Amino acid sequence: MSQKLPKPTNFIEEIIVRDIKEGKHGGRVHTRFPPEPNGYLHIGHVKSIVLNFGLAEKYGGLTNLRFDDTNPSKEEQEYVDAIRRDVRWLGYDWGDREYFASDYFEDLYAMAIRLIKAGLAYVDDSTPEEIAQHKGSPTQPGTPTPYRFRTIEENLDLFHRMRNGEFPDGAKILRAKISLDSPNMHMRDPILYRIKHEHHHRTGDKWCIYPMYDFAHGQCDALESITHSLCTLEFMPHRPLYNWFIKKLDLFPSRQIEFARLNLTYTLMSKRKLLQLVQDGHVNGWDDPRMMTVSGLRRRGYTPSALREFARRVGIAKRDNMIDMALLEFVIREELNKTARRVMVVTDPIKLTITNYPDDKEEWLTIENNPEDKDAGTRQVPFSRQLYIEREDFMENPPKKWFRLSPGGMARLKGAYIVRVDSVIKDDKGSVSELLCTYFPDSKSGQDTSGIKVRGVLHWVSVPHAVEAEVRLYDRLFKVEDVAAAAAERPIEDLLNPDSLIIIPNAKMEPSLREAGPGVHYQFMRKGYFTLDPDTTPGKKVFNRTVTLKDTWAKISRKASS
Ligand code: ATP
Ligand code: MG
């Protein structure tokens, strides 16, 4: 074959390129993404999705979506639907290749029968404690339970009766007959089937025996002729078993390849623990914008392209590591800097009144939408005698090098004029409520002939034109870096960041935001990137902060260490 193959960029791609060149499987590449429908997908799954679908895209192959639904107790249709929605949203298409491990229950049962007939599996009546005792330890060989010597006929009869529901949960299991002294504990007569009289979300009450993950996963790969079965490192010791089934059952030779899972700072990455956060009410559902689930990230304002880019930058390694959350934030910030429209929003307002600006005058100023993207055009923003500015942009007793407003001080209002503070009005509690200012008519942005030099540029919103909206400021859900390690020692409640959500009920927005629709990204000048939340009603818009403009956490830790 003189086919030009894209250059491999990680060890898995190297394996694939070698396989294609050697004509293995006729040069075919076929991967699968195999979620268990027991929760919503998280950022760790994004890595696996981008890897599996990305490989197939790059090397002209196919990817199956396979729901690994062998455990009846924890799986639900809600999760199946959410997983489909999330994979599609990330930009991937599995065509008509959607499978369920439960579709193969009959095939798996037949395989178990074949193993029994070959003398390679037996029914064991031991209790879990007895089985553990007989298993030995990595340095000590196991010993057979009395049931290991059952005849093939007896095993066939008992397994058949297990299926027929003649025994209660836990009374018997089916085990492979492999070895009792392998240094790999997974090879010491692993369990293949257990009895569970439970309703399954797809097969209903048809089955009361269910295959173990190890007896299902590889066989599903084989039944779908998956060429490269990619999984995380903890499955490495399972690989000899994966290959044993292929050999003994003469199955399609799928190859299992392990890679390092994604670990992210300030993040929990287990569906079981995420479910606990939801159930205990620490967050408002699986799609809470603080959750590192795909649905939470979507609601927060992350884009599919940024998540794919993040997965690519993380890369594929053979050793476990911890990725800094700052990388995820960097990637979305970088993208939104190029695409987000700039707008002016004041979150903590004080009034600024321009005493020499006519009471009945308004001007519509032309302001560019995105200095990074000239094609984004301009918009009209109303200016009037009464404006809102940010409380923090005024200081009565400023430090040196303060370029914002102070008594007698001057600054530019973005896209408009230079103003000077003449006097300060306070409420009865002594806090500043209004600044009385003078503006300089010849200092208009773009045609400034005033000769006045100022360094500070402030955002503002015209009072009579302001639109009110709720703004939700999100921060990291956890205050510790290695959440999984900390959670092993302390209750989750102790690890939560108390400031992970700050709600501003009445932010003042420029009127162009009245048109804001879902899926559009804005940069609120000097505040961060925002997008509309689905809690928006016809009466009130709600905006989520996707990410701040700068890496504020890095600043904090630098300050702390200096
Ligand atoms: P969790 O522990 O969060 O429940 P899981 O591995 O049990 O995760 P599955 O639904 O079985 O979840 O995972 C589907 C696929 O996604 C598997 O191939 C799994 O290896 C992969 N995956 C899960 N978590 C990560 C992660 N953090 N990084 C990379 N891949 C992951
Ligand atoms: Mg799993």
XYZ file of C-alpha atoms and ligand atoms in Angstrom:
594
model
C 0.000 0.000 0.000
C 1.413 3.373 -0.931
C -1.193 5.154 1.125
C -0.001 8.350 2.840
C -0.980 8.116 6.492
C -1.262 11.111 8.817
C 1.718 11.420 11.131
C 1.202 9.735 14.513
C 1.353 12.064 17.516
C 1.094 9.539 20.372
C 1.885 5.896 21.094
C -1.609 4.684 20.223
C -1.451 6.335 16.815
C 1.946 4.721 16.311
C 0.417 1.311 16.953
C -2.424 2.078 14.564
C -0.121 3.274 11.797
C 1.990 0.133 12.182
C -1.130 -2.063 12.057
C -2.419 -0.333 8.948
C 0.960 -0.647 7.212
C 1.109 -4.346 8.084
C -2.380 -4.775 6.706
C -3.727 -6.059 10.008
C -7.532 -6.398 9.869
C -7.254 -5.381 6.209
C -6.024 -1.945 7.299
C -9.291 -1.281 9.078
C -9.520 0.961 12.181
C -12.592 0.525 14.345
C -12.843 1.950 17.866
C -15.673 2.259 20.372
C -16.688 4.568 23.177
C -18.206 2.370 25.913
C -19.908 4.401 28.670
C -21.829 2.739 31.442
C -25.200 4.540 31.593
C -25.022 5.113 35.339
C -24.430 8.858 35.292
C -23.711 11.835 33.064
C -20.496 12.145 31.075
C -17.700 14.215 32.602
C -14.568 15.900 31.326
C -12.652 12.607 31.699
C -15.013 10.993 29.222
C -14.353 13.871 26.825
C -10.756 12.706 26.645
C -11.881 9.186 25.801
C -14.468 10.396 23.252
C -12.001 12.672 21.469
C -9.431 9.877 21.459
C -11.736 7.187 20.068
C -13.646 9.282 17.555
C -10.566 11.340 16.711
C -8.504 8.268 15.842
C -11.187 6.932 13.556
C -11.507 10.338 11.868
C -7.763 10.659 11.414
C -7.200 7.162 10.050
C -10.402 6.709 8.064
C -12.125 4.364 10.479
C -15.354 4.008 12.416
C -16.383 4.420 16.044
C -19.254 2.663 17.785
C -21.197 4.061 20.689
C -21.721 1.166 23.058
C -23.649 1.398 26.282
C -22.015 -0.913 28.748
C -25.191 -1.812 30.604
C -24.374 -5.088 32.318
C -25.228 -3.905 35.824
C -29.025 -3.639 36.189
C -29.109 -1.795 39.508
C -27.588 1.562 38.561
C -28.538 2.137 34.952
C -31.272 4.368 33.641
C -32.745 5.629 30.408
C -32.164 9.230 31.514
C -28.432 8.575 31.413
C -28.603 6.915 27.993
C -30.337 9.995 26.586
C -27.894 12.391 28.240
C -24.883 10.466 26.914
C -26.231 10.488 23.347
C -26.903 14.229 23.582
C -23.440 14.981 24.969
C -21.471 12.919 22.431
C -23.437 14.508 19.597
C -22.919 17.993 21.036
C -19.174 17.362 21.179
C -19.379 16.971 17.413
C -19.222 13.221 16.909
C -21.475 10.900 14.951
C -21.717 7.143 15.478
C -24.098 6.696 12.528
C -26.249 3.587 12.994
C -23.612 1.936 15.167
C -25.275 2.294 18.541
C -25.070 -0.863 20.629
C -25.890 -2.063 24.107
C -23.994 -4.763 25.947
C -27.426 -6.044 26.987
C -28.178 -6.784 23.310
C -25.481 -9.452 23.565
C -26.747 -11.218 26.701
C -27.799 -14.255 24.658
C -24.390 -14.403 22.897
C -22.571 -14.054 26.188
C -24.661 -16.837 27.714
C -23.790 -19.075 24.757
C -20.095 -18.270 25.256
C -20.351 -19.230 28.906
C -21.907 -22.554 27.885
C -19.013 -23.135 25.485
C -16.506 -22.521 28.268
C -18.338 -24.950 30.569
C -18.420 -27.582 27.834
C -14.687 -27.150 27.317
C -14.125 -27.689 31.037
C -13.072 -24.032 31.420
C -15.832 -22.770 33.718
C -17.667 -24.054 36.778
C -20.505 -23.143 39.101
C -19.315 -22.301 42.598
C -21.623 -22.261 45.640
C -19.083 -20.666 47.971
C -19.904 -17.512 49.868
C -17.959 -14.351 48.947
C -15.921 -14.816 52.146
C -15.033 -18.388 51.234
C -14.044 -17.338 47.753
C -11.811 -14.607 49.125
C -10.171 -17.086 51.519
C -9.500 -19.607 48.772
C -8.110 -16.973 46.425
C -4.855 -16.573 48.333
C -2.844 -13.398 47.925
C -0.477 -12.089 45.227
C 2.383 -13.882 46.996
C 0.408 -16.950 48.085
C -1.279 -19.377 45.708
C -5.001 -19.988 46.096
C -6.660 -23.286 46.875
C -9.588 -24.856 45.041
C -13.044 -24.706 46.535
C -14.772 -28.104 46.575
C -16.968 -26.983 43.653
C -14.022 -26.673 41.270
C -14.194 -30.441 40.709
C -17.789 -30.519 39.482
C -18.407 -32.387 36.250
C -19.253 -30.630 33.022
C -22.768 -32.098 33.121
C -23.370 -30.863 36.627
C -22.087 -27.383 35.720
C -24.284 -27.205 32.615
C -27.314 -28.225 34.643
C -26.627 -25.749 37.448
C -25.863 -22.808 35.149
C -29.058 -23.532 33.225
C -30.990 -23.503 36.502
C -29.255 -20.275 37.555
C -30.653 -18.684 34.425
C -34.086 -20.139 35.133
C -34.232 -18.348 38.440
C -34.107 -21.401 40.697
C -31.587 -19.845 43.099
C -31.607 -16.667 45.167
C -29.152 -13.789 44.708
C -25.621 -14.732 45.690
C -26.323 -18.470 46.045
C -24.065 -19.409 43.138
C -21.687 -17.868 40.645
C -20.114 -19.025 37.422
C -16.307 -18.840 37.417
C -13.697 -19.385 34.763
C -11.324 -22.267 35.472
C -7.991 -20.690 34.688
C -5.491 -20.769 37.487
C -5.194 -20.626 41.264
C -1.591 -19.531 41.441
C -1.231 -16.822 38.821
C 0.559 -13.750 40.217
C -2.218 -11.800 38.487
C -5.200 -12.085 40.814
C -7.589 -11.359 37.928
C -6.585 -14.723 36.455
C -7.434 -16.716 39.573
C -10.702 -18.238 38.428
C -12.485 -14.891 37.896
C -16.243 -14.586 38.259
C -18.160 -14.624 34.956
C -21.793 -14.474 36.067
C -23.711 -13.602 39.213
C -27.348 -14.000 40.172
C -29.309 -10.754 40.515
C -33.074 -10.855 40.519
C -33.310 -7.295 39.290
C -35.150 -5.410 36.601
C -32.920 -4.202 33.768
C -33.682 -0.924 31.979
C -33.736 -2.683 28.595
C -34.150 -6.428 29.074
C -36.736 -6.052 31.828
C -37.129 -9.255 33.866
C -35.866 -11.593 31.165
C -32.605 -12.255 32.981
C -31.736 -12.945 36.582
C -28.070 -13.683 35.886
C -25.814 -10.898 34.666
C -22.284 -11.120 33.203
C -19.383 -9.411 34.944
C -17.659 -6.511 33.197
C -14.642 -8.666 32.361
C -16.789 -11.301 30.720
C -18.774 -8.737 28.722
C -16.491 -5.975 27.608
C -13.948 -7.848 25.511
C -16.585 -10.119 24.003
C -18.633 -7.080 22.924
C -15.490 -5.666 21.312
C -15.017 -8.946 19.474
C -18.665 -9.198 18.384
C -18.375 -5.694 16.899
C -14.983 -6.466 15.311
C -13.377 -3.588 17.188
C -9.733 -3.405 16.113
C -8.352 -1.193 18.884
C -10.053 -1.235 22.275
C -8.761 1.741 24.245
C -9.202 1.872 27.980
C -7.664 3.490 31.040
C -4.609 2.158 32.863
C -6.436 0.386 35.668
C -7.501 -2.226 33.125
C -3.938 -3.240 32.340
C -3.980 -6.233 34.723
C -7.262 -7.312 33.096
C -5.612 -7.601 29.693
C -4.399 -11.225 30.094
C -7.996 -12.183 30.868
C -9.268 -10.167 27.900
C -6.875 -12.139 25.693
C -7.670 -15.460 27.386
C -11.343 -15.168 26.383
C -10.394 -14.288 22.825
C -8.187 -17.345 22.630
C -10.414 -19.877 24.368
C -13.564 -18.752 22.604
C -11.799 -18.192 19.286
C -13.096 -14.615 18.979
C -12.165 -11.689 16.766
C -8.735 -10.536 18.030
C -9.480 -7.023 19.296
C -6.459 -5.452 20.914
C -6.742 -3.744 24.281
C -4.496 -0.707 24.688
C -4.339 1.264 27.933
C -3.752 5.000 28.335
C -3.607 7.329 31.336
C -6.973 8.635 32.465
C -7.548 12.354 32.797
C -7.168 13.720 36.312
C -7.928 17.392 36.757
C -7.153 19.630 39.718
C -10.099 20.917 41.793
C -12.287 18.240 40.205
C -14.015 15.009 41.156
C -14.025 12.558 38.297
C -16.158 9.655 39.317
C -19.788 9.333 38.348
C -20.571 7.763 41.692
C -19.199 10.788 43.560
C -20.787 13.245 41.148
C -24.120 11.555 41.778
C -23.529 12.049 45.489
C -22.986 15.795 44.950
C -26.303 15.949 43.099
C -28.225 13.824 45.603
C -26.871 15.663 48.635
C -27.824 19.002 47.109
C -24.313 20.448 46.965
C -25.046 21.424 43.373
C -28.236 22.082 41.427
C -28.272 18.940 39.293
C -25.912 17.186 36.884
C -25.816 20.254 34.641
C -24.940 22.723 37.382
C -22.384 25.015 35.688
C -19.870 24.216 38.437
C -19.943 20.509 37.601
C -17.200 19.235 35.305
C -19.829 17.239 33.438
C -20.324 17.808 29.723
C -23.808 19.165 30.438
C -22.486 21.437 33.200
C -19.671 22.743 31.013
C -22.135 23.367 28.167
C -24.402 25.366 30.443
C -21.394 27.226 31.802
C -20.564 28.365 28.268
C -17.807 25.988 27.235
C -17.878 25.153 23.529
C -17.387 21.747 21.886
C -14.364 23.091 20.017
C -12.688 24.270 23.235
C -13.284 20.908 24.925
C -11.875 19.053 21.916
C -8.879 21.372 21.903
C -8.390 20.765 25.621
C -8.393 17.000 25.079
C -5.826 17.366 22.292
C -3.550 19.521 24.426
C -3.728 17.097 27.324
C -2.495 14.391 24.989
C -2.251 10.654 25.476
C 0.245 9.256 27.942
C 1.100 5.898 29.468
C 1.597 7.228 33.001
C -0.991 8.809 35.277
C -0.711 12.543 35.846
C -2.741 15.509 37.066
C -3.731 18.261 34.649
C -4.083 21.811 35.943
C -7.595 23.217 35.719
C -5.927 26.417 34.477
C -5.319 24.662 31.141
C -9.036 24.103 30.622
C -9.717 27.747 31.467
C -6.895 28.922 29.234
C -8.307 27.057 26.246
C -11.826 28.483 26.548
C -10.470 31.970 27.259
C -8.300 31.822 24.177
C -11.233 30.822 21.990
C -13.711 33.304 23.444
C -11.200 36.130 23.172
C -11.430 35.650 19.408
C -15.158 35.105 19.139
C -16.992 36.847 21.976
C -18.706 40.211 21.462
C -17.641 42.888 23.902
C -20.429 44.550 25.854
C -20.670 46.783 28.907
C -22.279 45.516 32.101
C -22.030 47.058 35.569
C -22.428 44.529 38.377
C -22.006 46.738 41.463
C -23.307 50.144 40.363
C -22.907 53.685 41.628
C -24.380 56.633 39.731
C -22.281 59.078 37.795
C -24.084 62.291 36.839
C -22.552 64.616 34.255
C -23.665 68.032 35.434
C -22.683 69.859 32.227
C -24.465 67.349 29.933
C -27.986 68.465 28.915
C -30.785 66.708 30.767
C -32.760 65.787 27.659
C -29.843 64.809 25.407
C -28.862 61.299 24.350
C -26.139 60.201 21.962
C -25.763 56.842 20.261
C -22.052 56.091 20.173
C -20.495 53.599 17.781
C -18.406 51.015 19.617
C -16.562 48.061 18.089
C -17.831 44.594 18.944
C -14.493 42.844 19.079
C -11.080 44.482 18.678
C -9.683 40.979 17.893
C -12.064 40.547 14.975
C -12.722 43.515 12.703
C -15.440 41.532 10.895
C -17.484 41.521 14.097
C -18.497 45.119 13.271
C -19.802 47.780 15.592
C -22.890 48.554 17.618
C -24.655 51.647 18.891
C -24.531 52.323 22.623
C -26.609 55.099 24.219
C -24.916 57.795 26.303
C -26.748 60.246 28.560
C -26.378 62.551 31.552
C -26.854 59.735 34.081
C -24.627 56.686 33.980
C -23.823 53.641 36.085
C -20.211 52.837 36.749
C -18.622 50.117 38.843
C -18.306 50.965 42.541
C -14.736 49.646 42.566
C -13.750 52.146 39.851
C -13.928 55.014 42.341
C -11.748 55.500 45.413
C -11.962 58.385 47.820
C -8.380 58.014 49.018
C -6.615 56.240 46.181
C -3.112 54.806 46.348
C -0.405 56.031 43.985
C -0.780 54.960 40.330
C -4.573 54.834 40.595
C -5.790 55.497 37.062
C -9.491 55.229 37.753
C -11.731 57.844 39.385
C -11.119 59.695 42.644
C -12.102 63.182 43.911
C -10.825 65.590 41.224
C -9.493 62.631 39.222
C -10.145 61.935 35.552
C -10.688 58.834 33.439
C -12.166 57.926 30.059
C -15.553 56.333 29.714
C -15.085 53.563 27.130
C -16.030 54.723 23.623
C -17.243 58.092 24.987
C -15.734 61.065 26.847
C -13.254 61.945 29.564
C -14.911 62.906 32.844
C -13.680 64.567 36.030
C -15.141 63.981 39.503
C -16.223 67.258 41.117
C -18.094 66.030 44.185
C -19.160 62.858 45.927
C -22.615 62.170 47.339
C -23.001 59.605 50.134
C -26.043 57.869 51.580
C -26.928 58.022 55.279
C -24.690 55.013 55.955
C -21.726 56.891 54.554
C -21.188 54.863 51.413
C -20.806 56.533 48.039
C -24.040 56.676 46.062
C -23.325 59.189 43.318
C -20.496 61.088 41.682
C -21.130 64.523 40.208
C -18.836 65.005 37.228
C -17.876 67.314 34.392
C -17.345 65.921 30.926
C -15.138 67.396 28.188
C -17.135 67.638 24.935
C -13.957 67.779 22.799
C -12.614 64.498 24.266
C -14.944 62.188 22.356
C -13.375 58.817 21.559
C -11.849 58.701 18.075
C -12.008 62.499 17.654
C -10.347 63.699 20.854
C -8.852 67.197 20.524
C -8.906 68.001 24.234
C -5.230 67.301 24.841
C -6.136 65.730 28.206
C -4.107 62.630 29.021
C -5.749 59.850 31.057
C -4.734 56.232 31.575
C -7.903 54.634 32.916
C -10.746 53.459 30.636
C -13.939 52.511 32.461
C -17.056 50.693 31.347
C -20.434 52.302 31.994
C -24.136 51.938 31.251
C -26.645 54.735 30.648
C -29.187 54.781 33.495
C -32.370 55.429 31.478
C -31.391 52.799 28.887
C -30.094 50.111 31.273
C -31.482 46.586 31.126
C -31.462 44.596 34.340
C -30.386 40.971 34.441
C -29.225 38.332 36.875
C -25.565 37.455 36.647
C -24.117 34.266 38.135
C -20.417 34.251 38.892
C -18.967 30.760 39.135
C -15.727 29.624 40.569
C -14.177 26.254 41.251
C -16.478 23.915 43.145
C -13.667 22.619 45.345
C -11.000 24.514 47.209
C -8.427 21.693 47.242
C -6.281 20.653 44.304
C -6.378 16.906 44.620
C -10.025 16.384 45.455
C -10.009 12.585 45.247
C -7.106 12.331 47.707
C -8.664 14.836 50.111
C -12.067 13.149 49.861
C -10.522 9.925 51.100
C -9.737 11.645 54.398
C -12.345 14.311 54.892
C -16.059 14.692 54.176
C -16.912 16.341 50.849
C -18.612 19.228 52.702
C -15.207 20.330 54.005
C -13.718 20.501 50.541
C -16.320 22.665 48.838
C -15.434 26.234 47.906
C -18.048 28.405 49.699
C -17.690 31.102 47.012
C -18.227 28.824 44.025
C -21.449 30.683 43.141
C -22.143 34.379 43.637
C -25.458 35.690 42.343
C -25.870 39.301 41.309
C -29.619 39.810 41.014
C -29.670 43.204 39.323
C -26.706 43.878 37.077
C -27.080 46.884 34.751
C -26.551 46.069 31.097
C -26.283 48.071 27.929
C -29.504 47.706 25.924
C -27.964 45.653 23.083
C -28.101 42.698 25.490
C -31.878 42.748 25.263
C -31.368 40.750 22.046
C -29.053 38.160 23.659
C -29.999 34.618 22.747
C -28.824 31.208 23.876
C -25.447 29.943 22.698
C -23.989 33.418 22.102
C -20.837 34.343 24.006
C -20.142 37.810 25.363
C -17.207 39.427 26.988
C -18.542 41.713 29.684
C -15.719 44.247 29.502
C -13.224 43.816 32.333
C -15.486 41.145 33.918
C -15.110 37.908 32.008
C -16.908 35.792 29.416
C -20.605 35.150 29.785
C -23.434 33.287 28.133
C -27.191 33.095 28.622
C -28.498 30.517 31.106
C -31.644 28.449 30.382
C -33.186 29.827 33.606
C -33.819 32.996 31.566
C -37.507 33.991 31.452
C -39.274 36.519 29.185
C -39.145 38.913 32.154
C -35.523 38.418 33.166
C -32.349 37.308 31.521
C -29.847 35.211 33.445
C -26.176 35.107 32.467
C -23.493 32.622 33.527
C -19.867 33.535 33.762
C -17.938 30.951 31.781
C -14.508 32.120 32.879
C -12.764 35.212 34.155
C -10.602 37.328 31.840
C -7.413 36.383 33.619
C -6.225 33.455 35.651
C -7.222 34.870 39.035
C -6.163 31.737 40.916
C -2.593 32.017 39.666
C -2.566 35.635 40.850
C -3.760 34.627 44.297
C -1.135 31.935 44.751
C 1.589 34.259 43.457
C 0.520 36.883 45.933
C 0.466 34.340 48.736
C 3.987 33.189 47.975
C 5.557 36.603 47.467
P -16.338 6.785 36.400
O -15.345 6.203 37.346
O -16.340 8.257 36.334
O -17.703 6.230 36.603
P -15.946 4.944 34.362
O -14.653 4.543 33.803
O -16.610 3.963 35.254
O -15.826 6.353 34.984
P -17.384 4.475 32.003
O -18.756 4.891 31.660
O -17.131 3.044 32.224
O -16.959 5.310 33.260
O -16.352 5.072 30.961
C -16.527 5.068 29.569
C -15.196 5.251 28.929
O -14.616 6.473 29.320
C -14.230 4.153 29.335
O -13.515 3.728 28.191
C -13.336 4.819 30.332
O -12.063 4.257 30.323
C -13.330 6.262 29.833
N -13.031 7.188 30.926
C -13.699 7.320 32.081
N -13.110 8.243 32.882
C -12.037 8.699 32.207
C -11.012 9.654 32.487
N -10.977 10.320 33.637
N -10.068 9.871 31.543
C -10.106 9.209 30.386
N -11.030 8.305 30.057
C -11.990 8.036 30.950
Mg -16.845 1.917 34.379
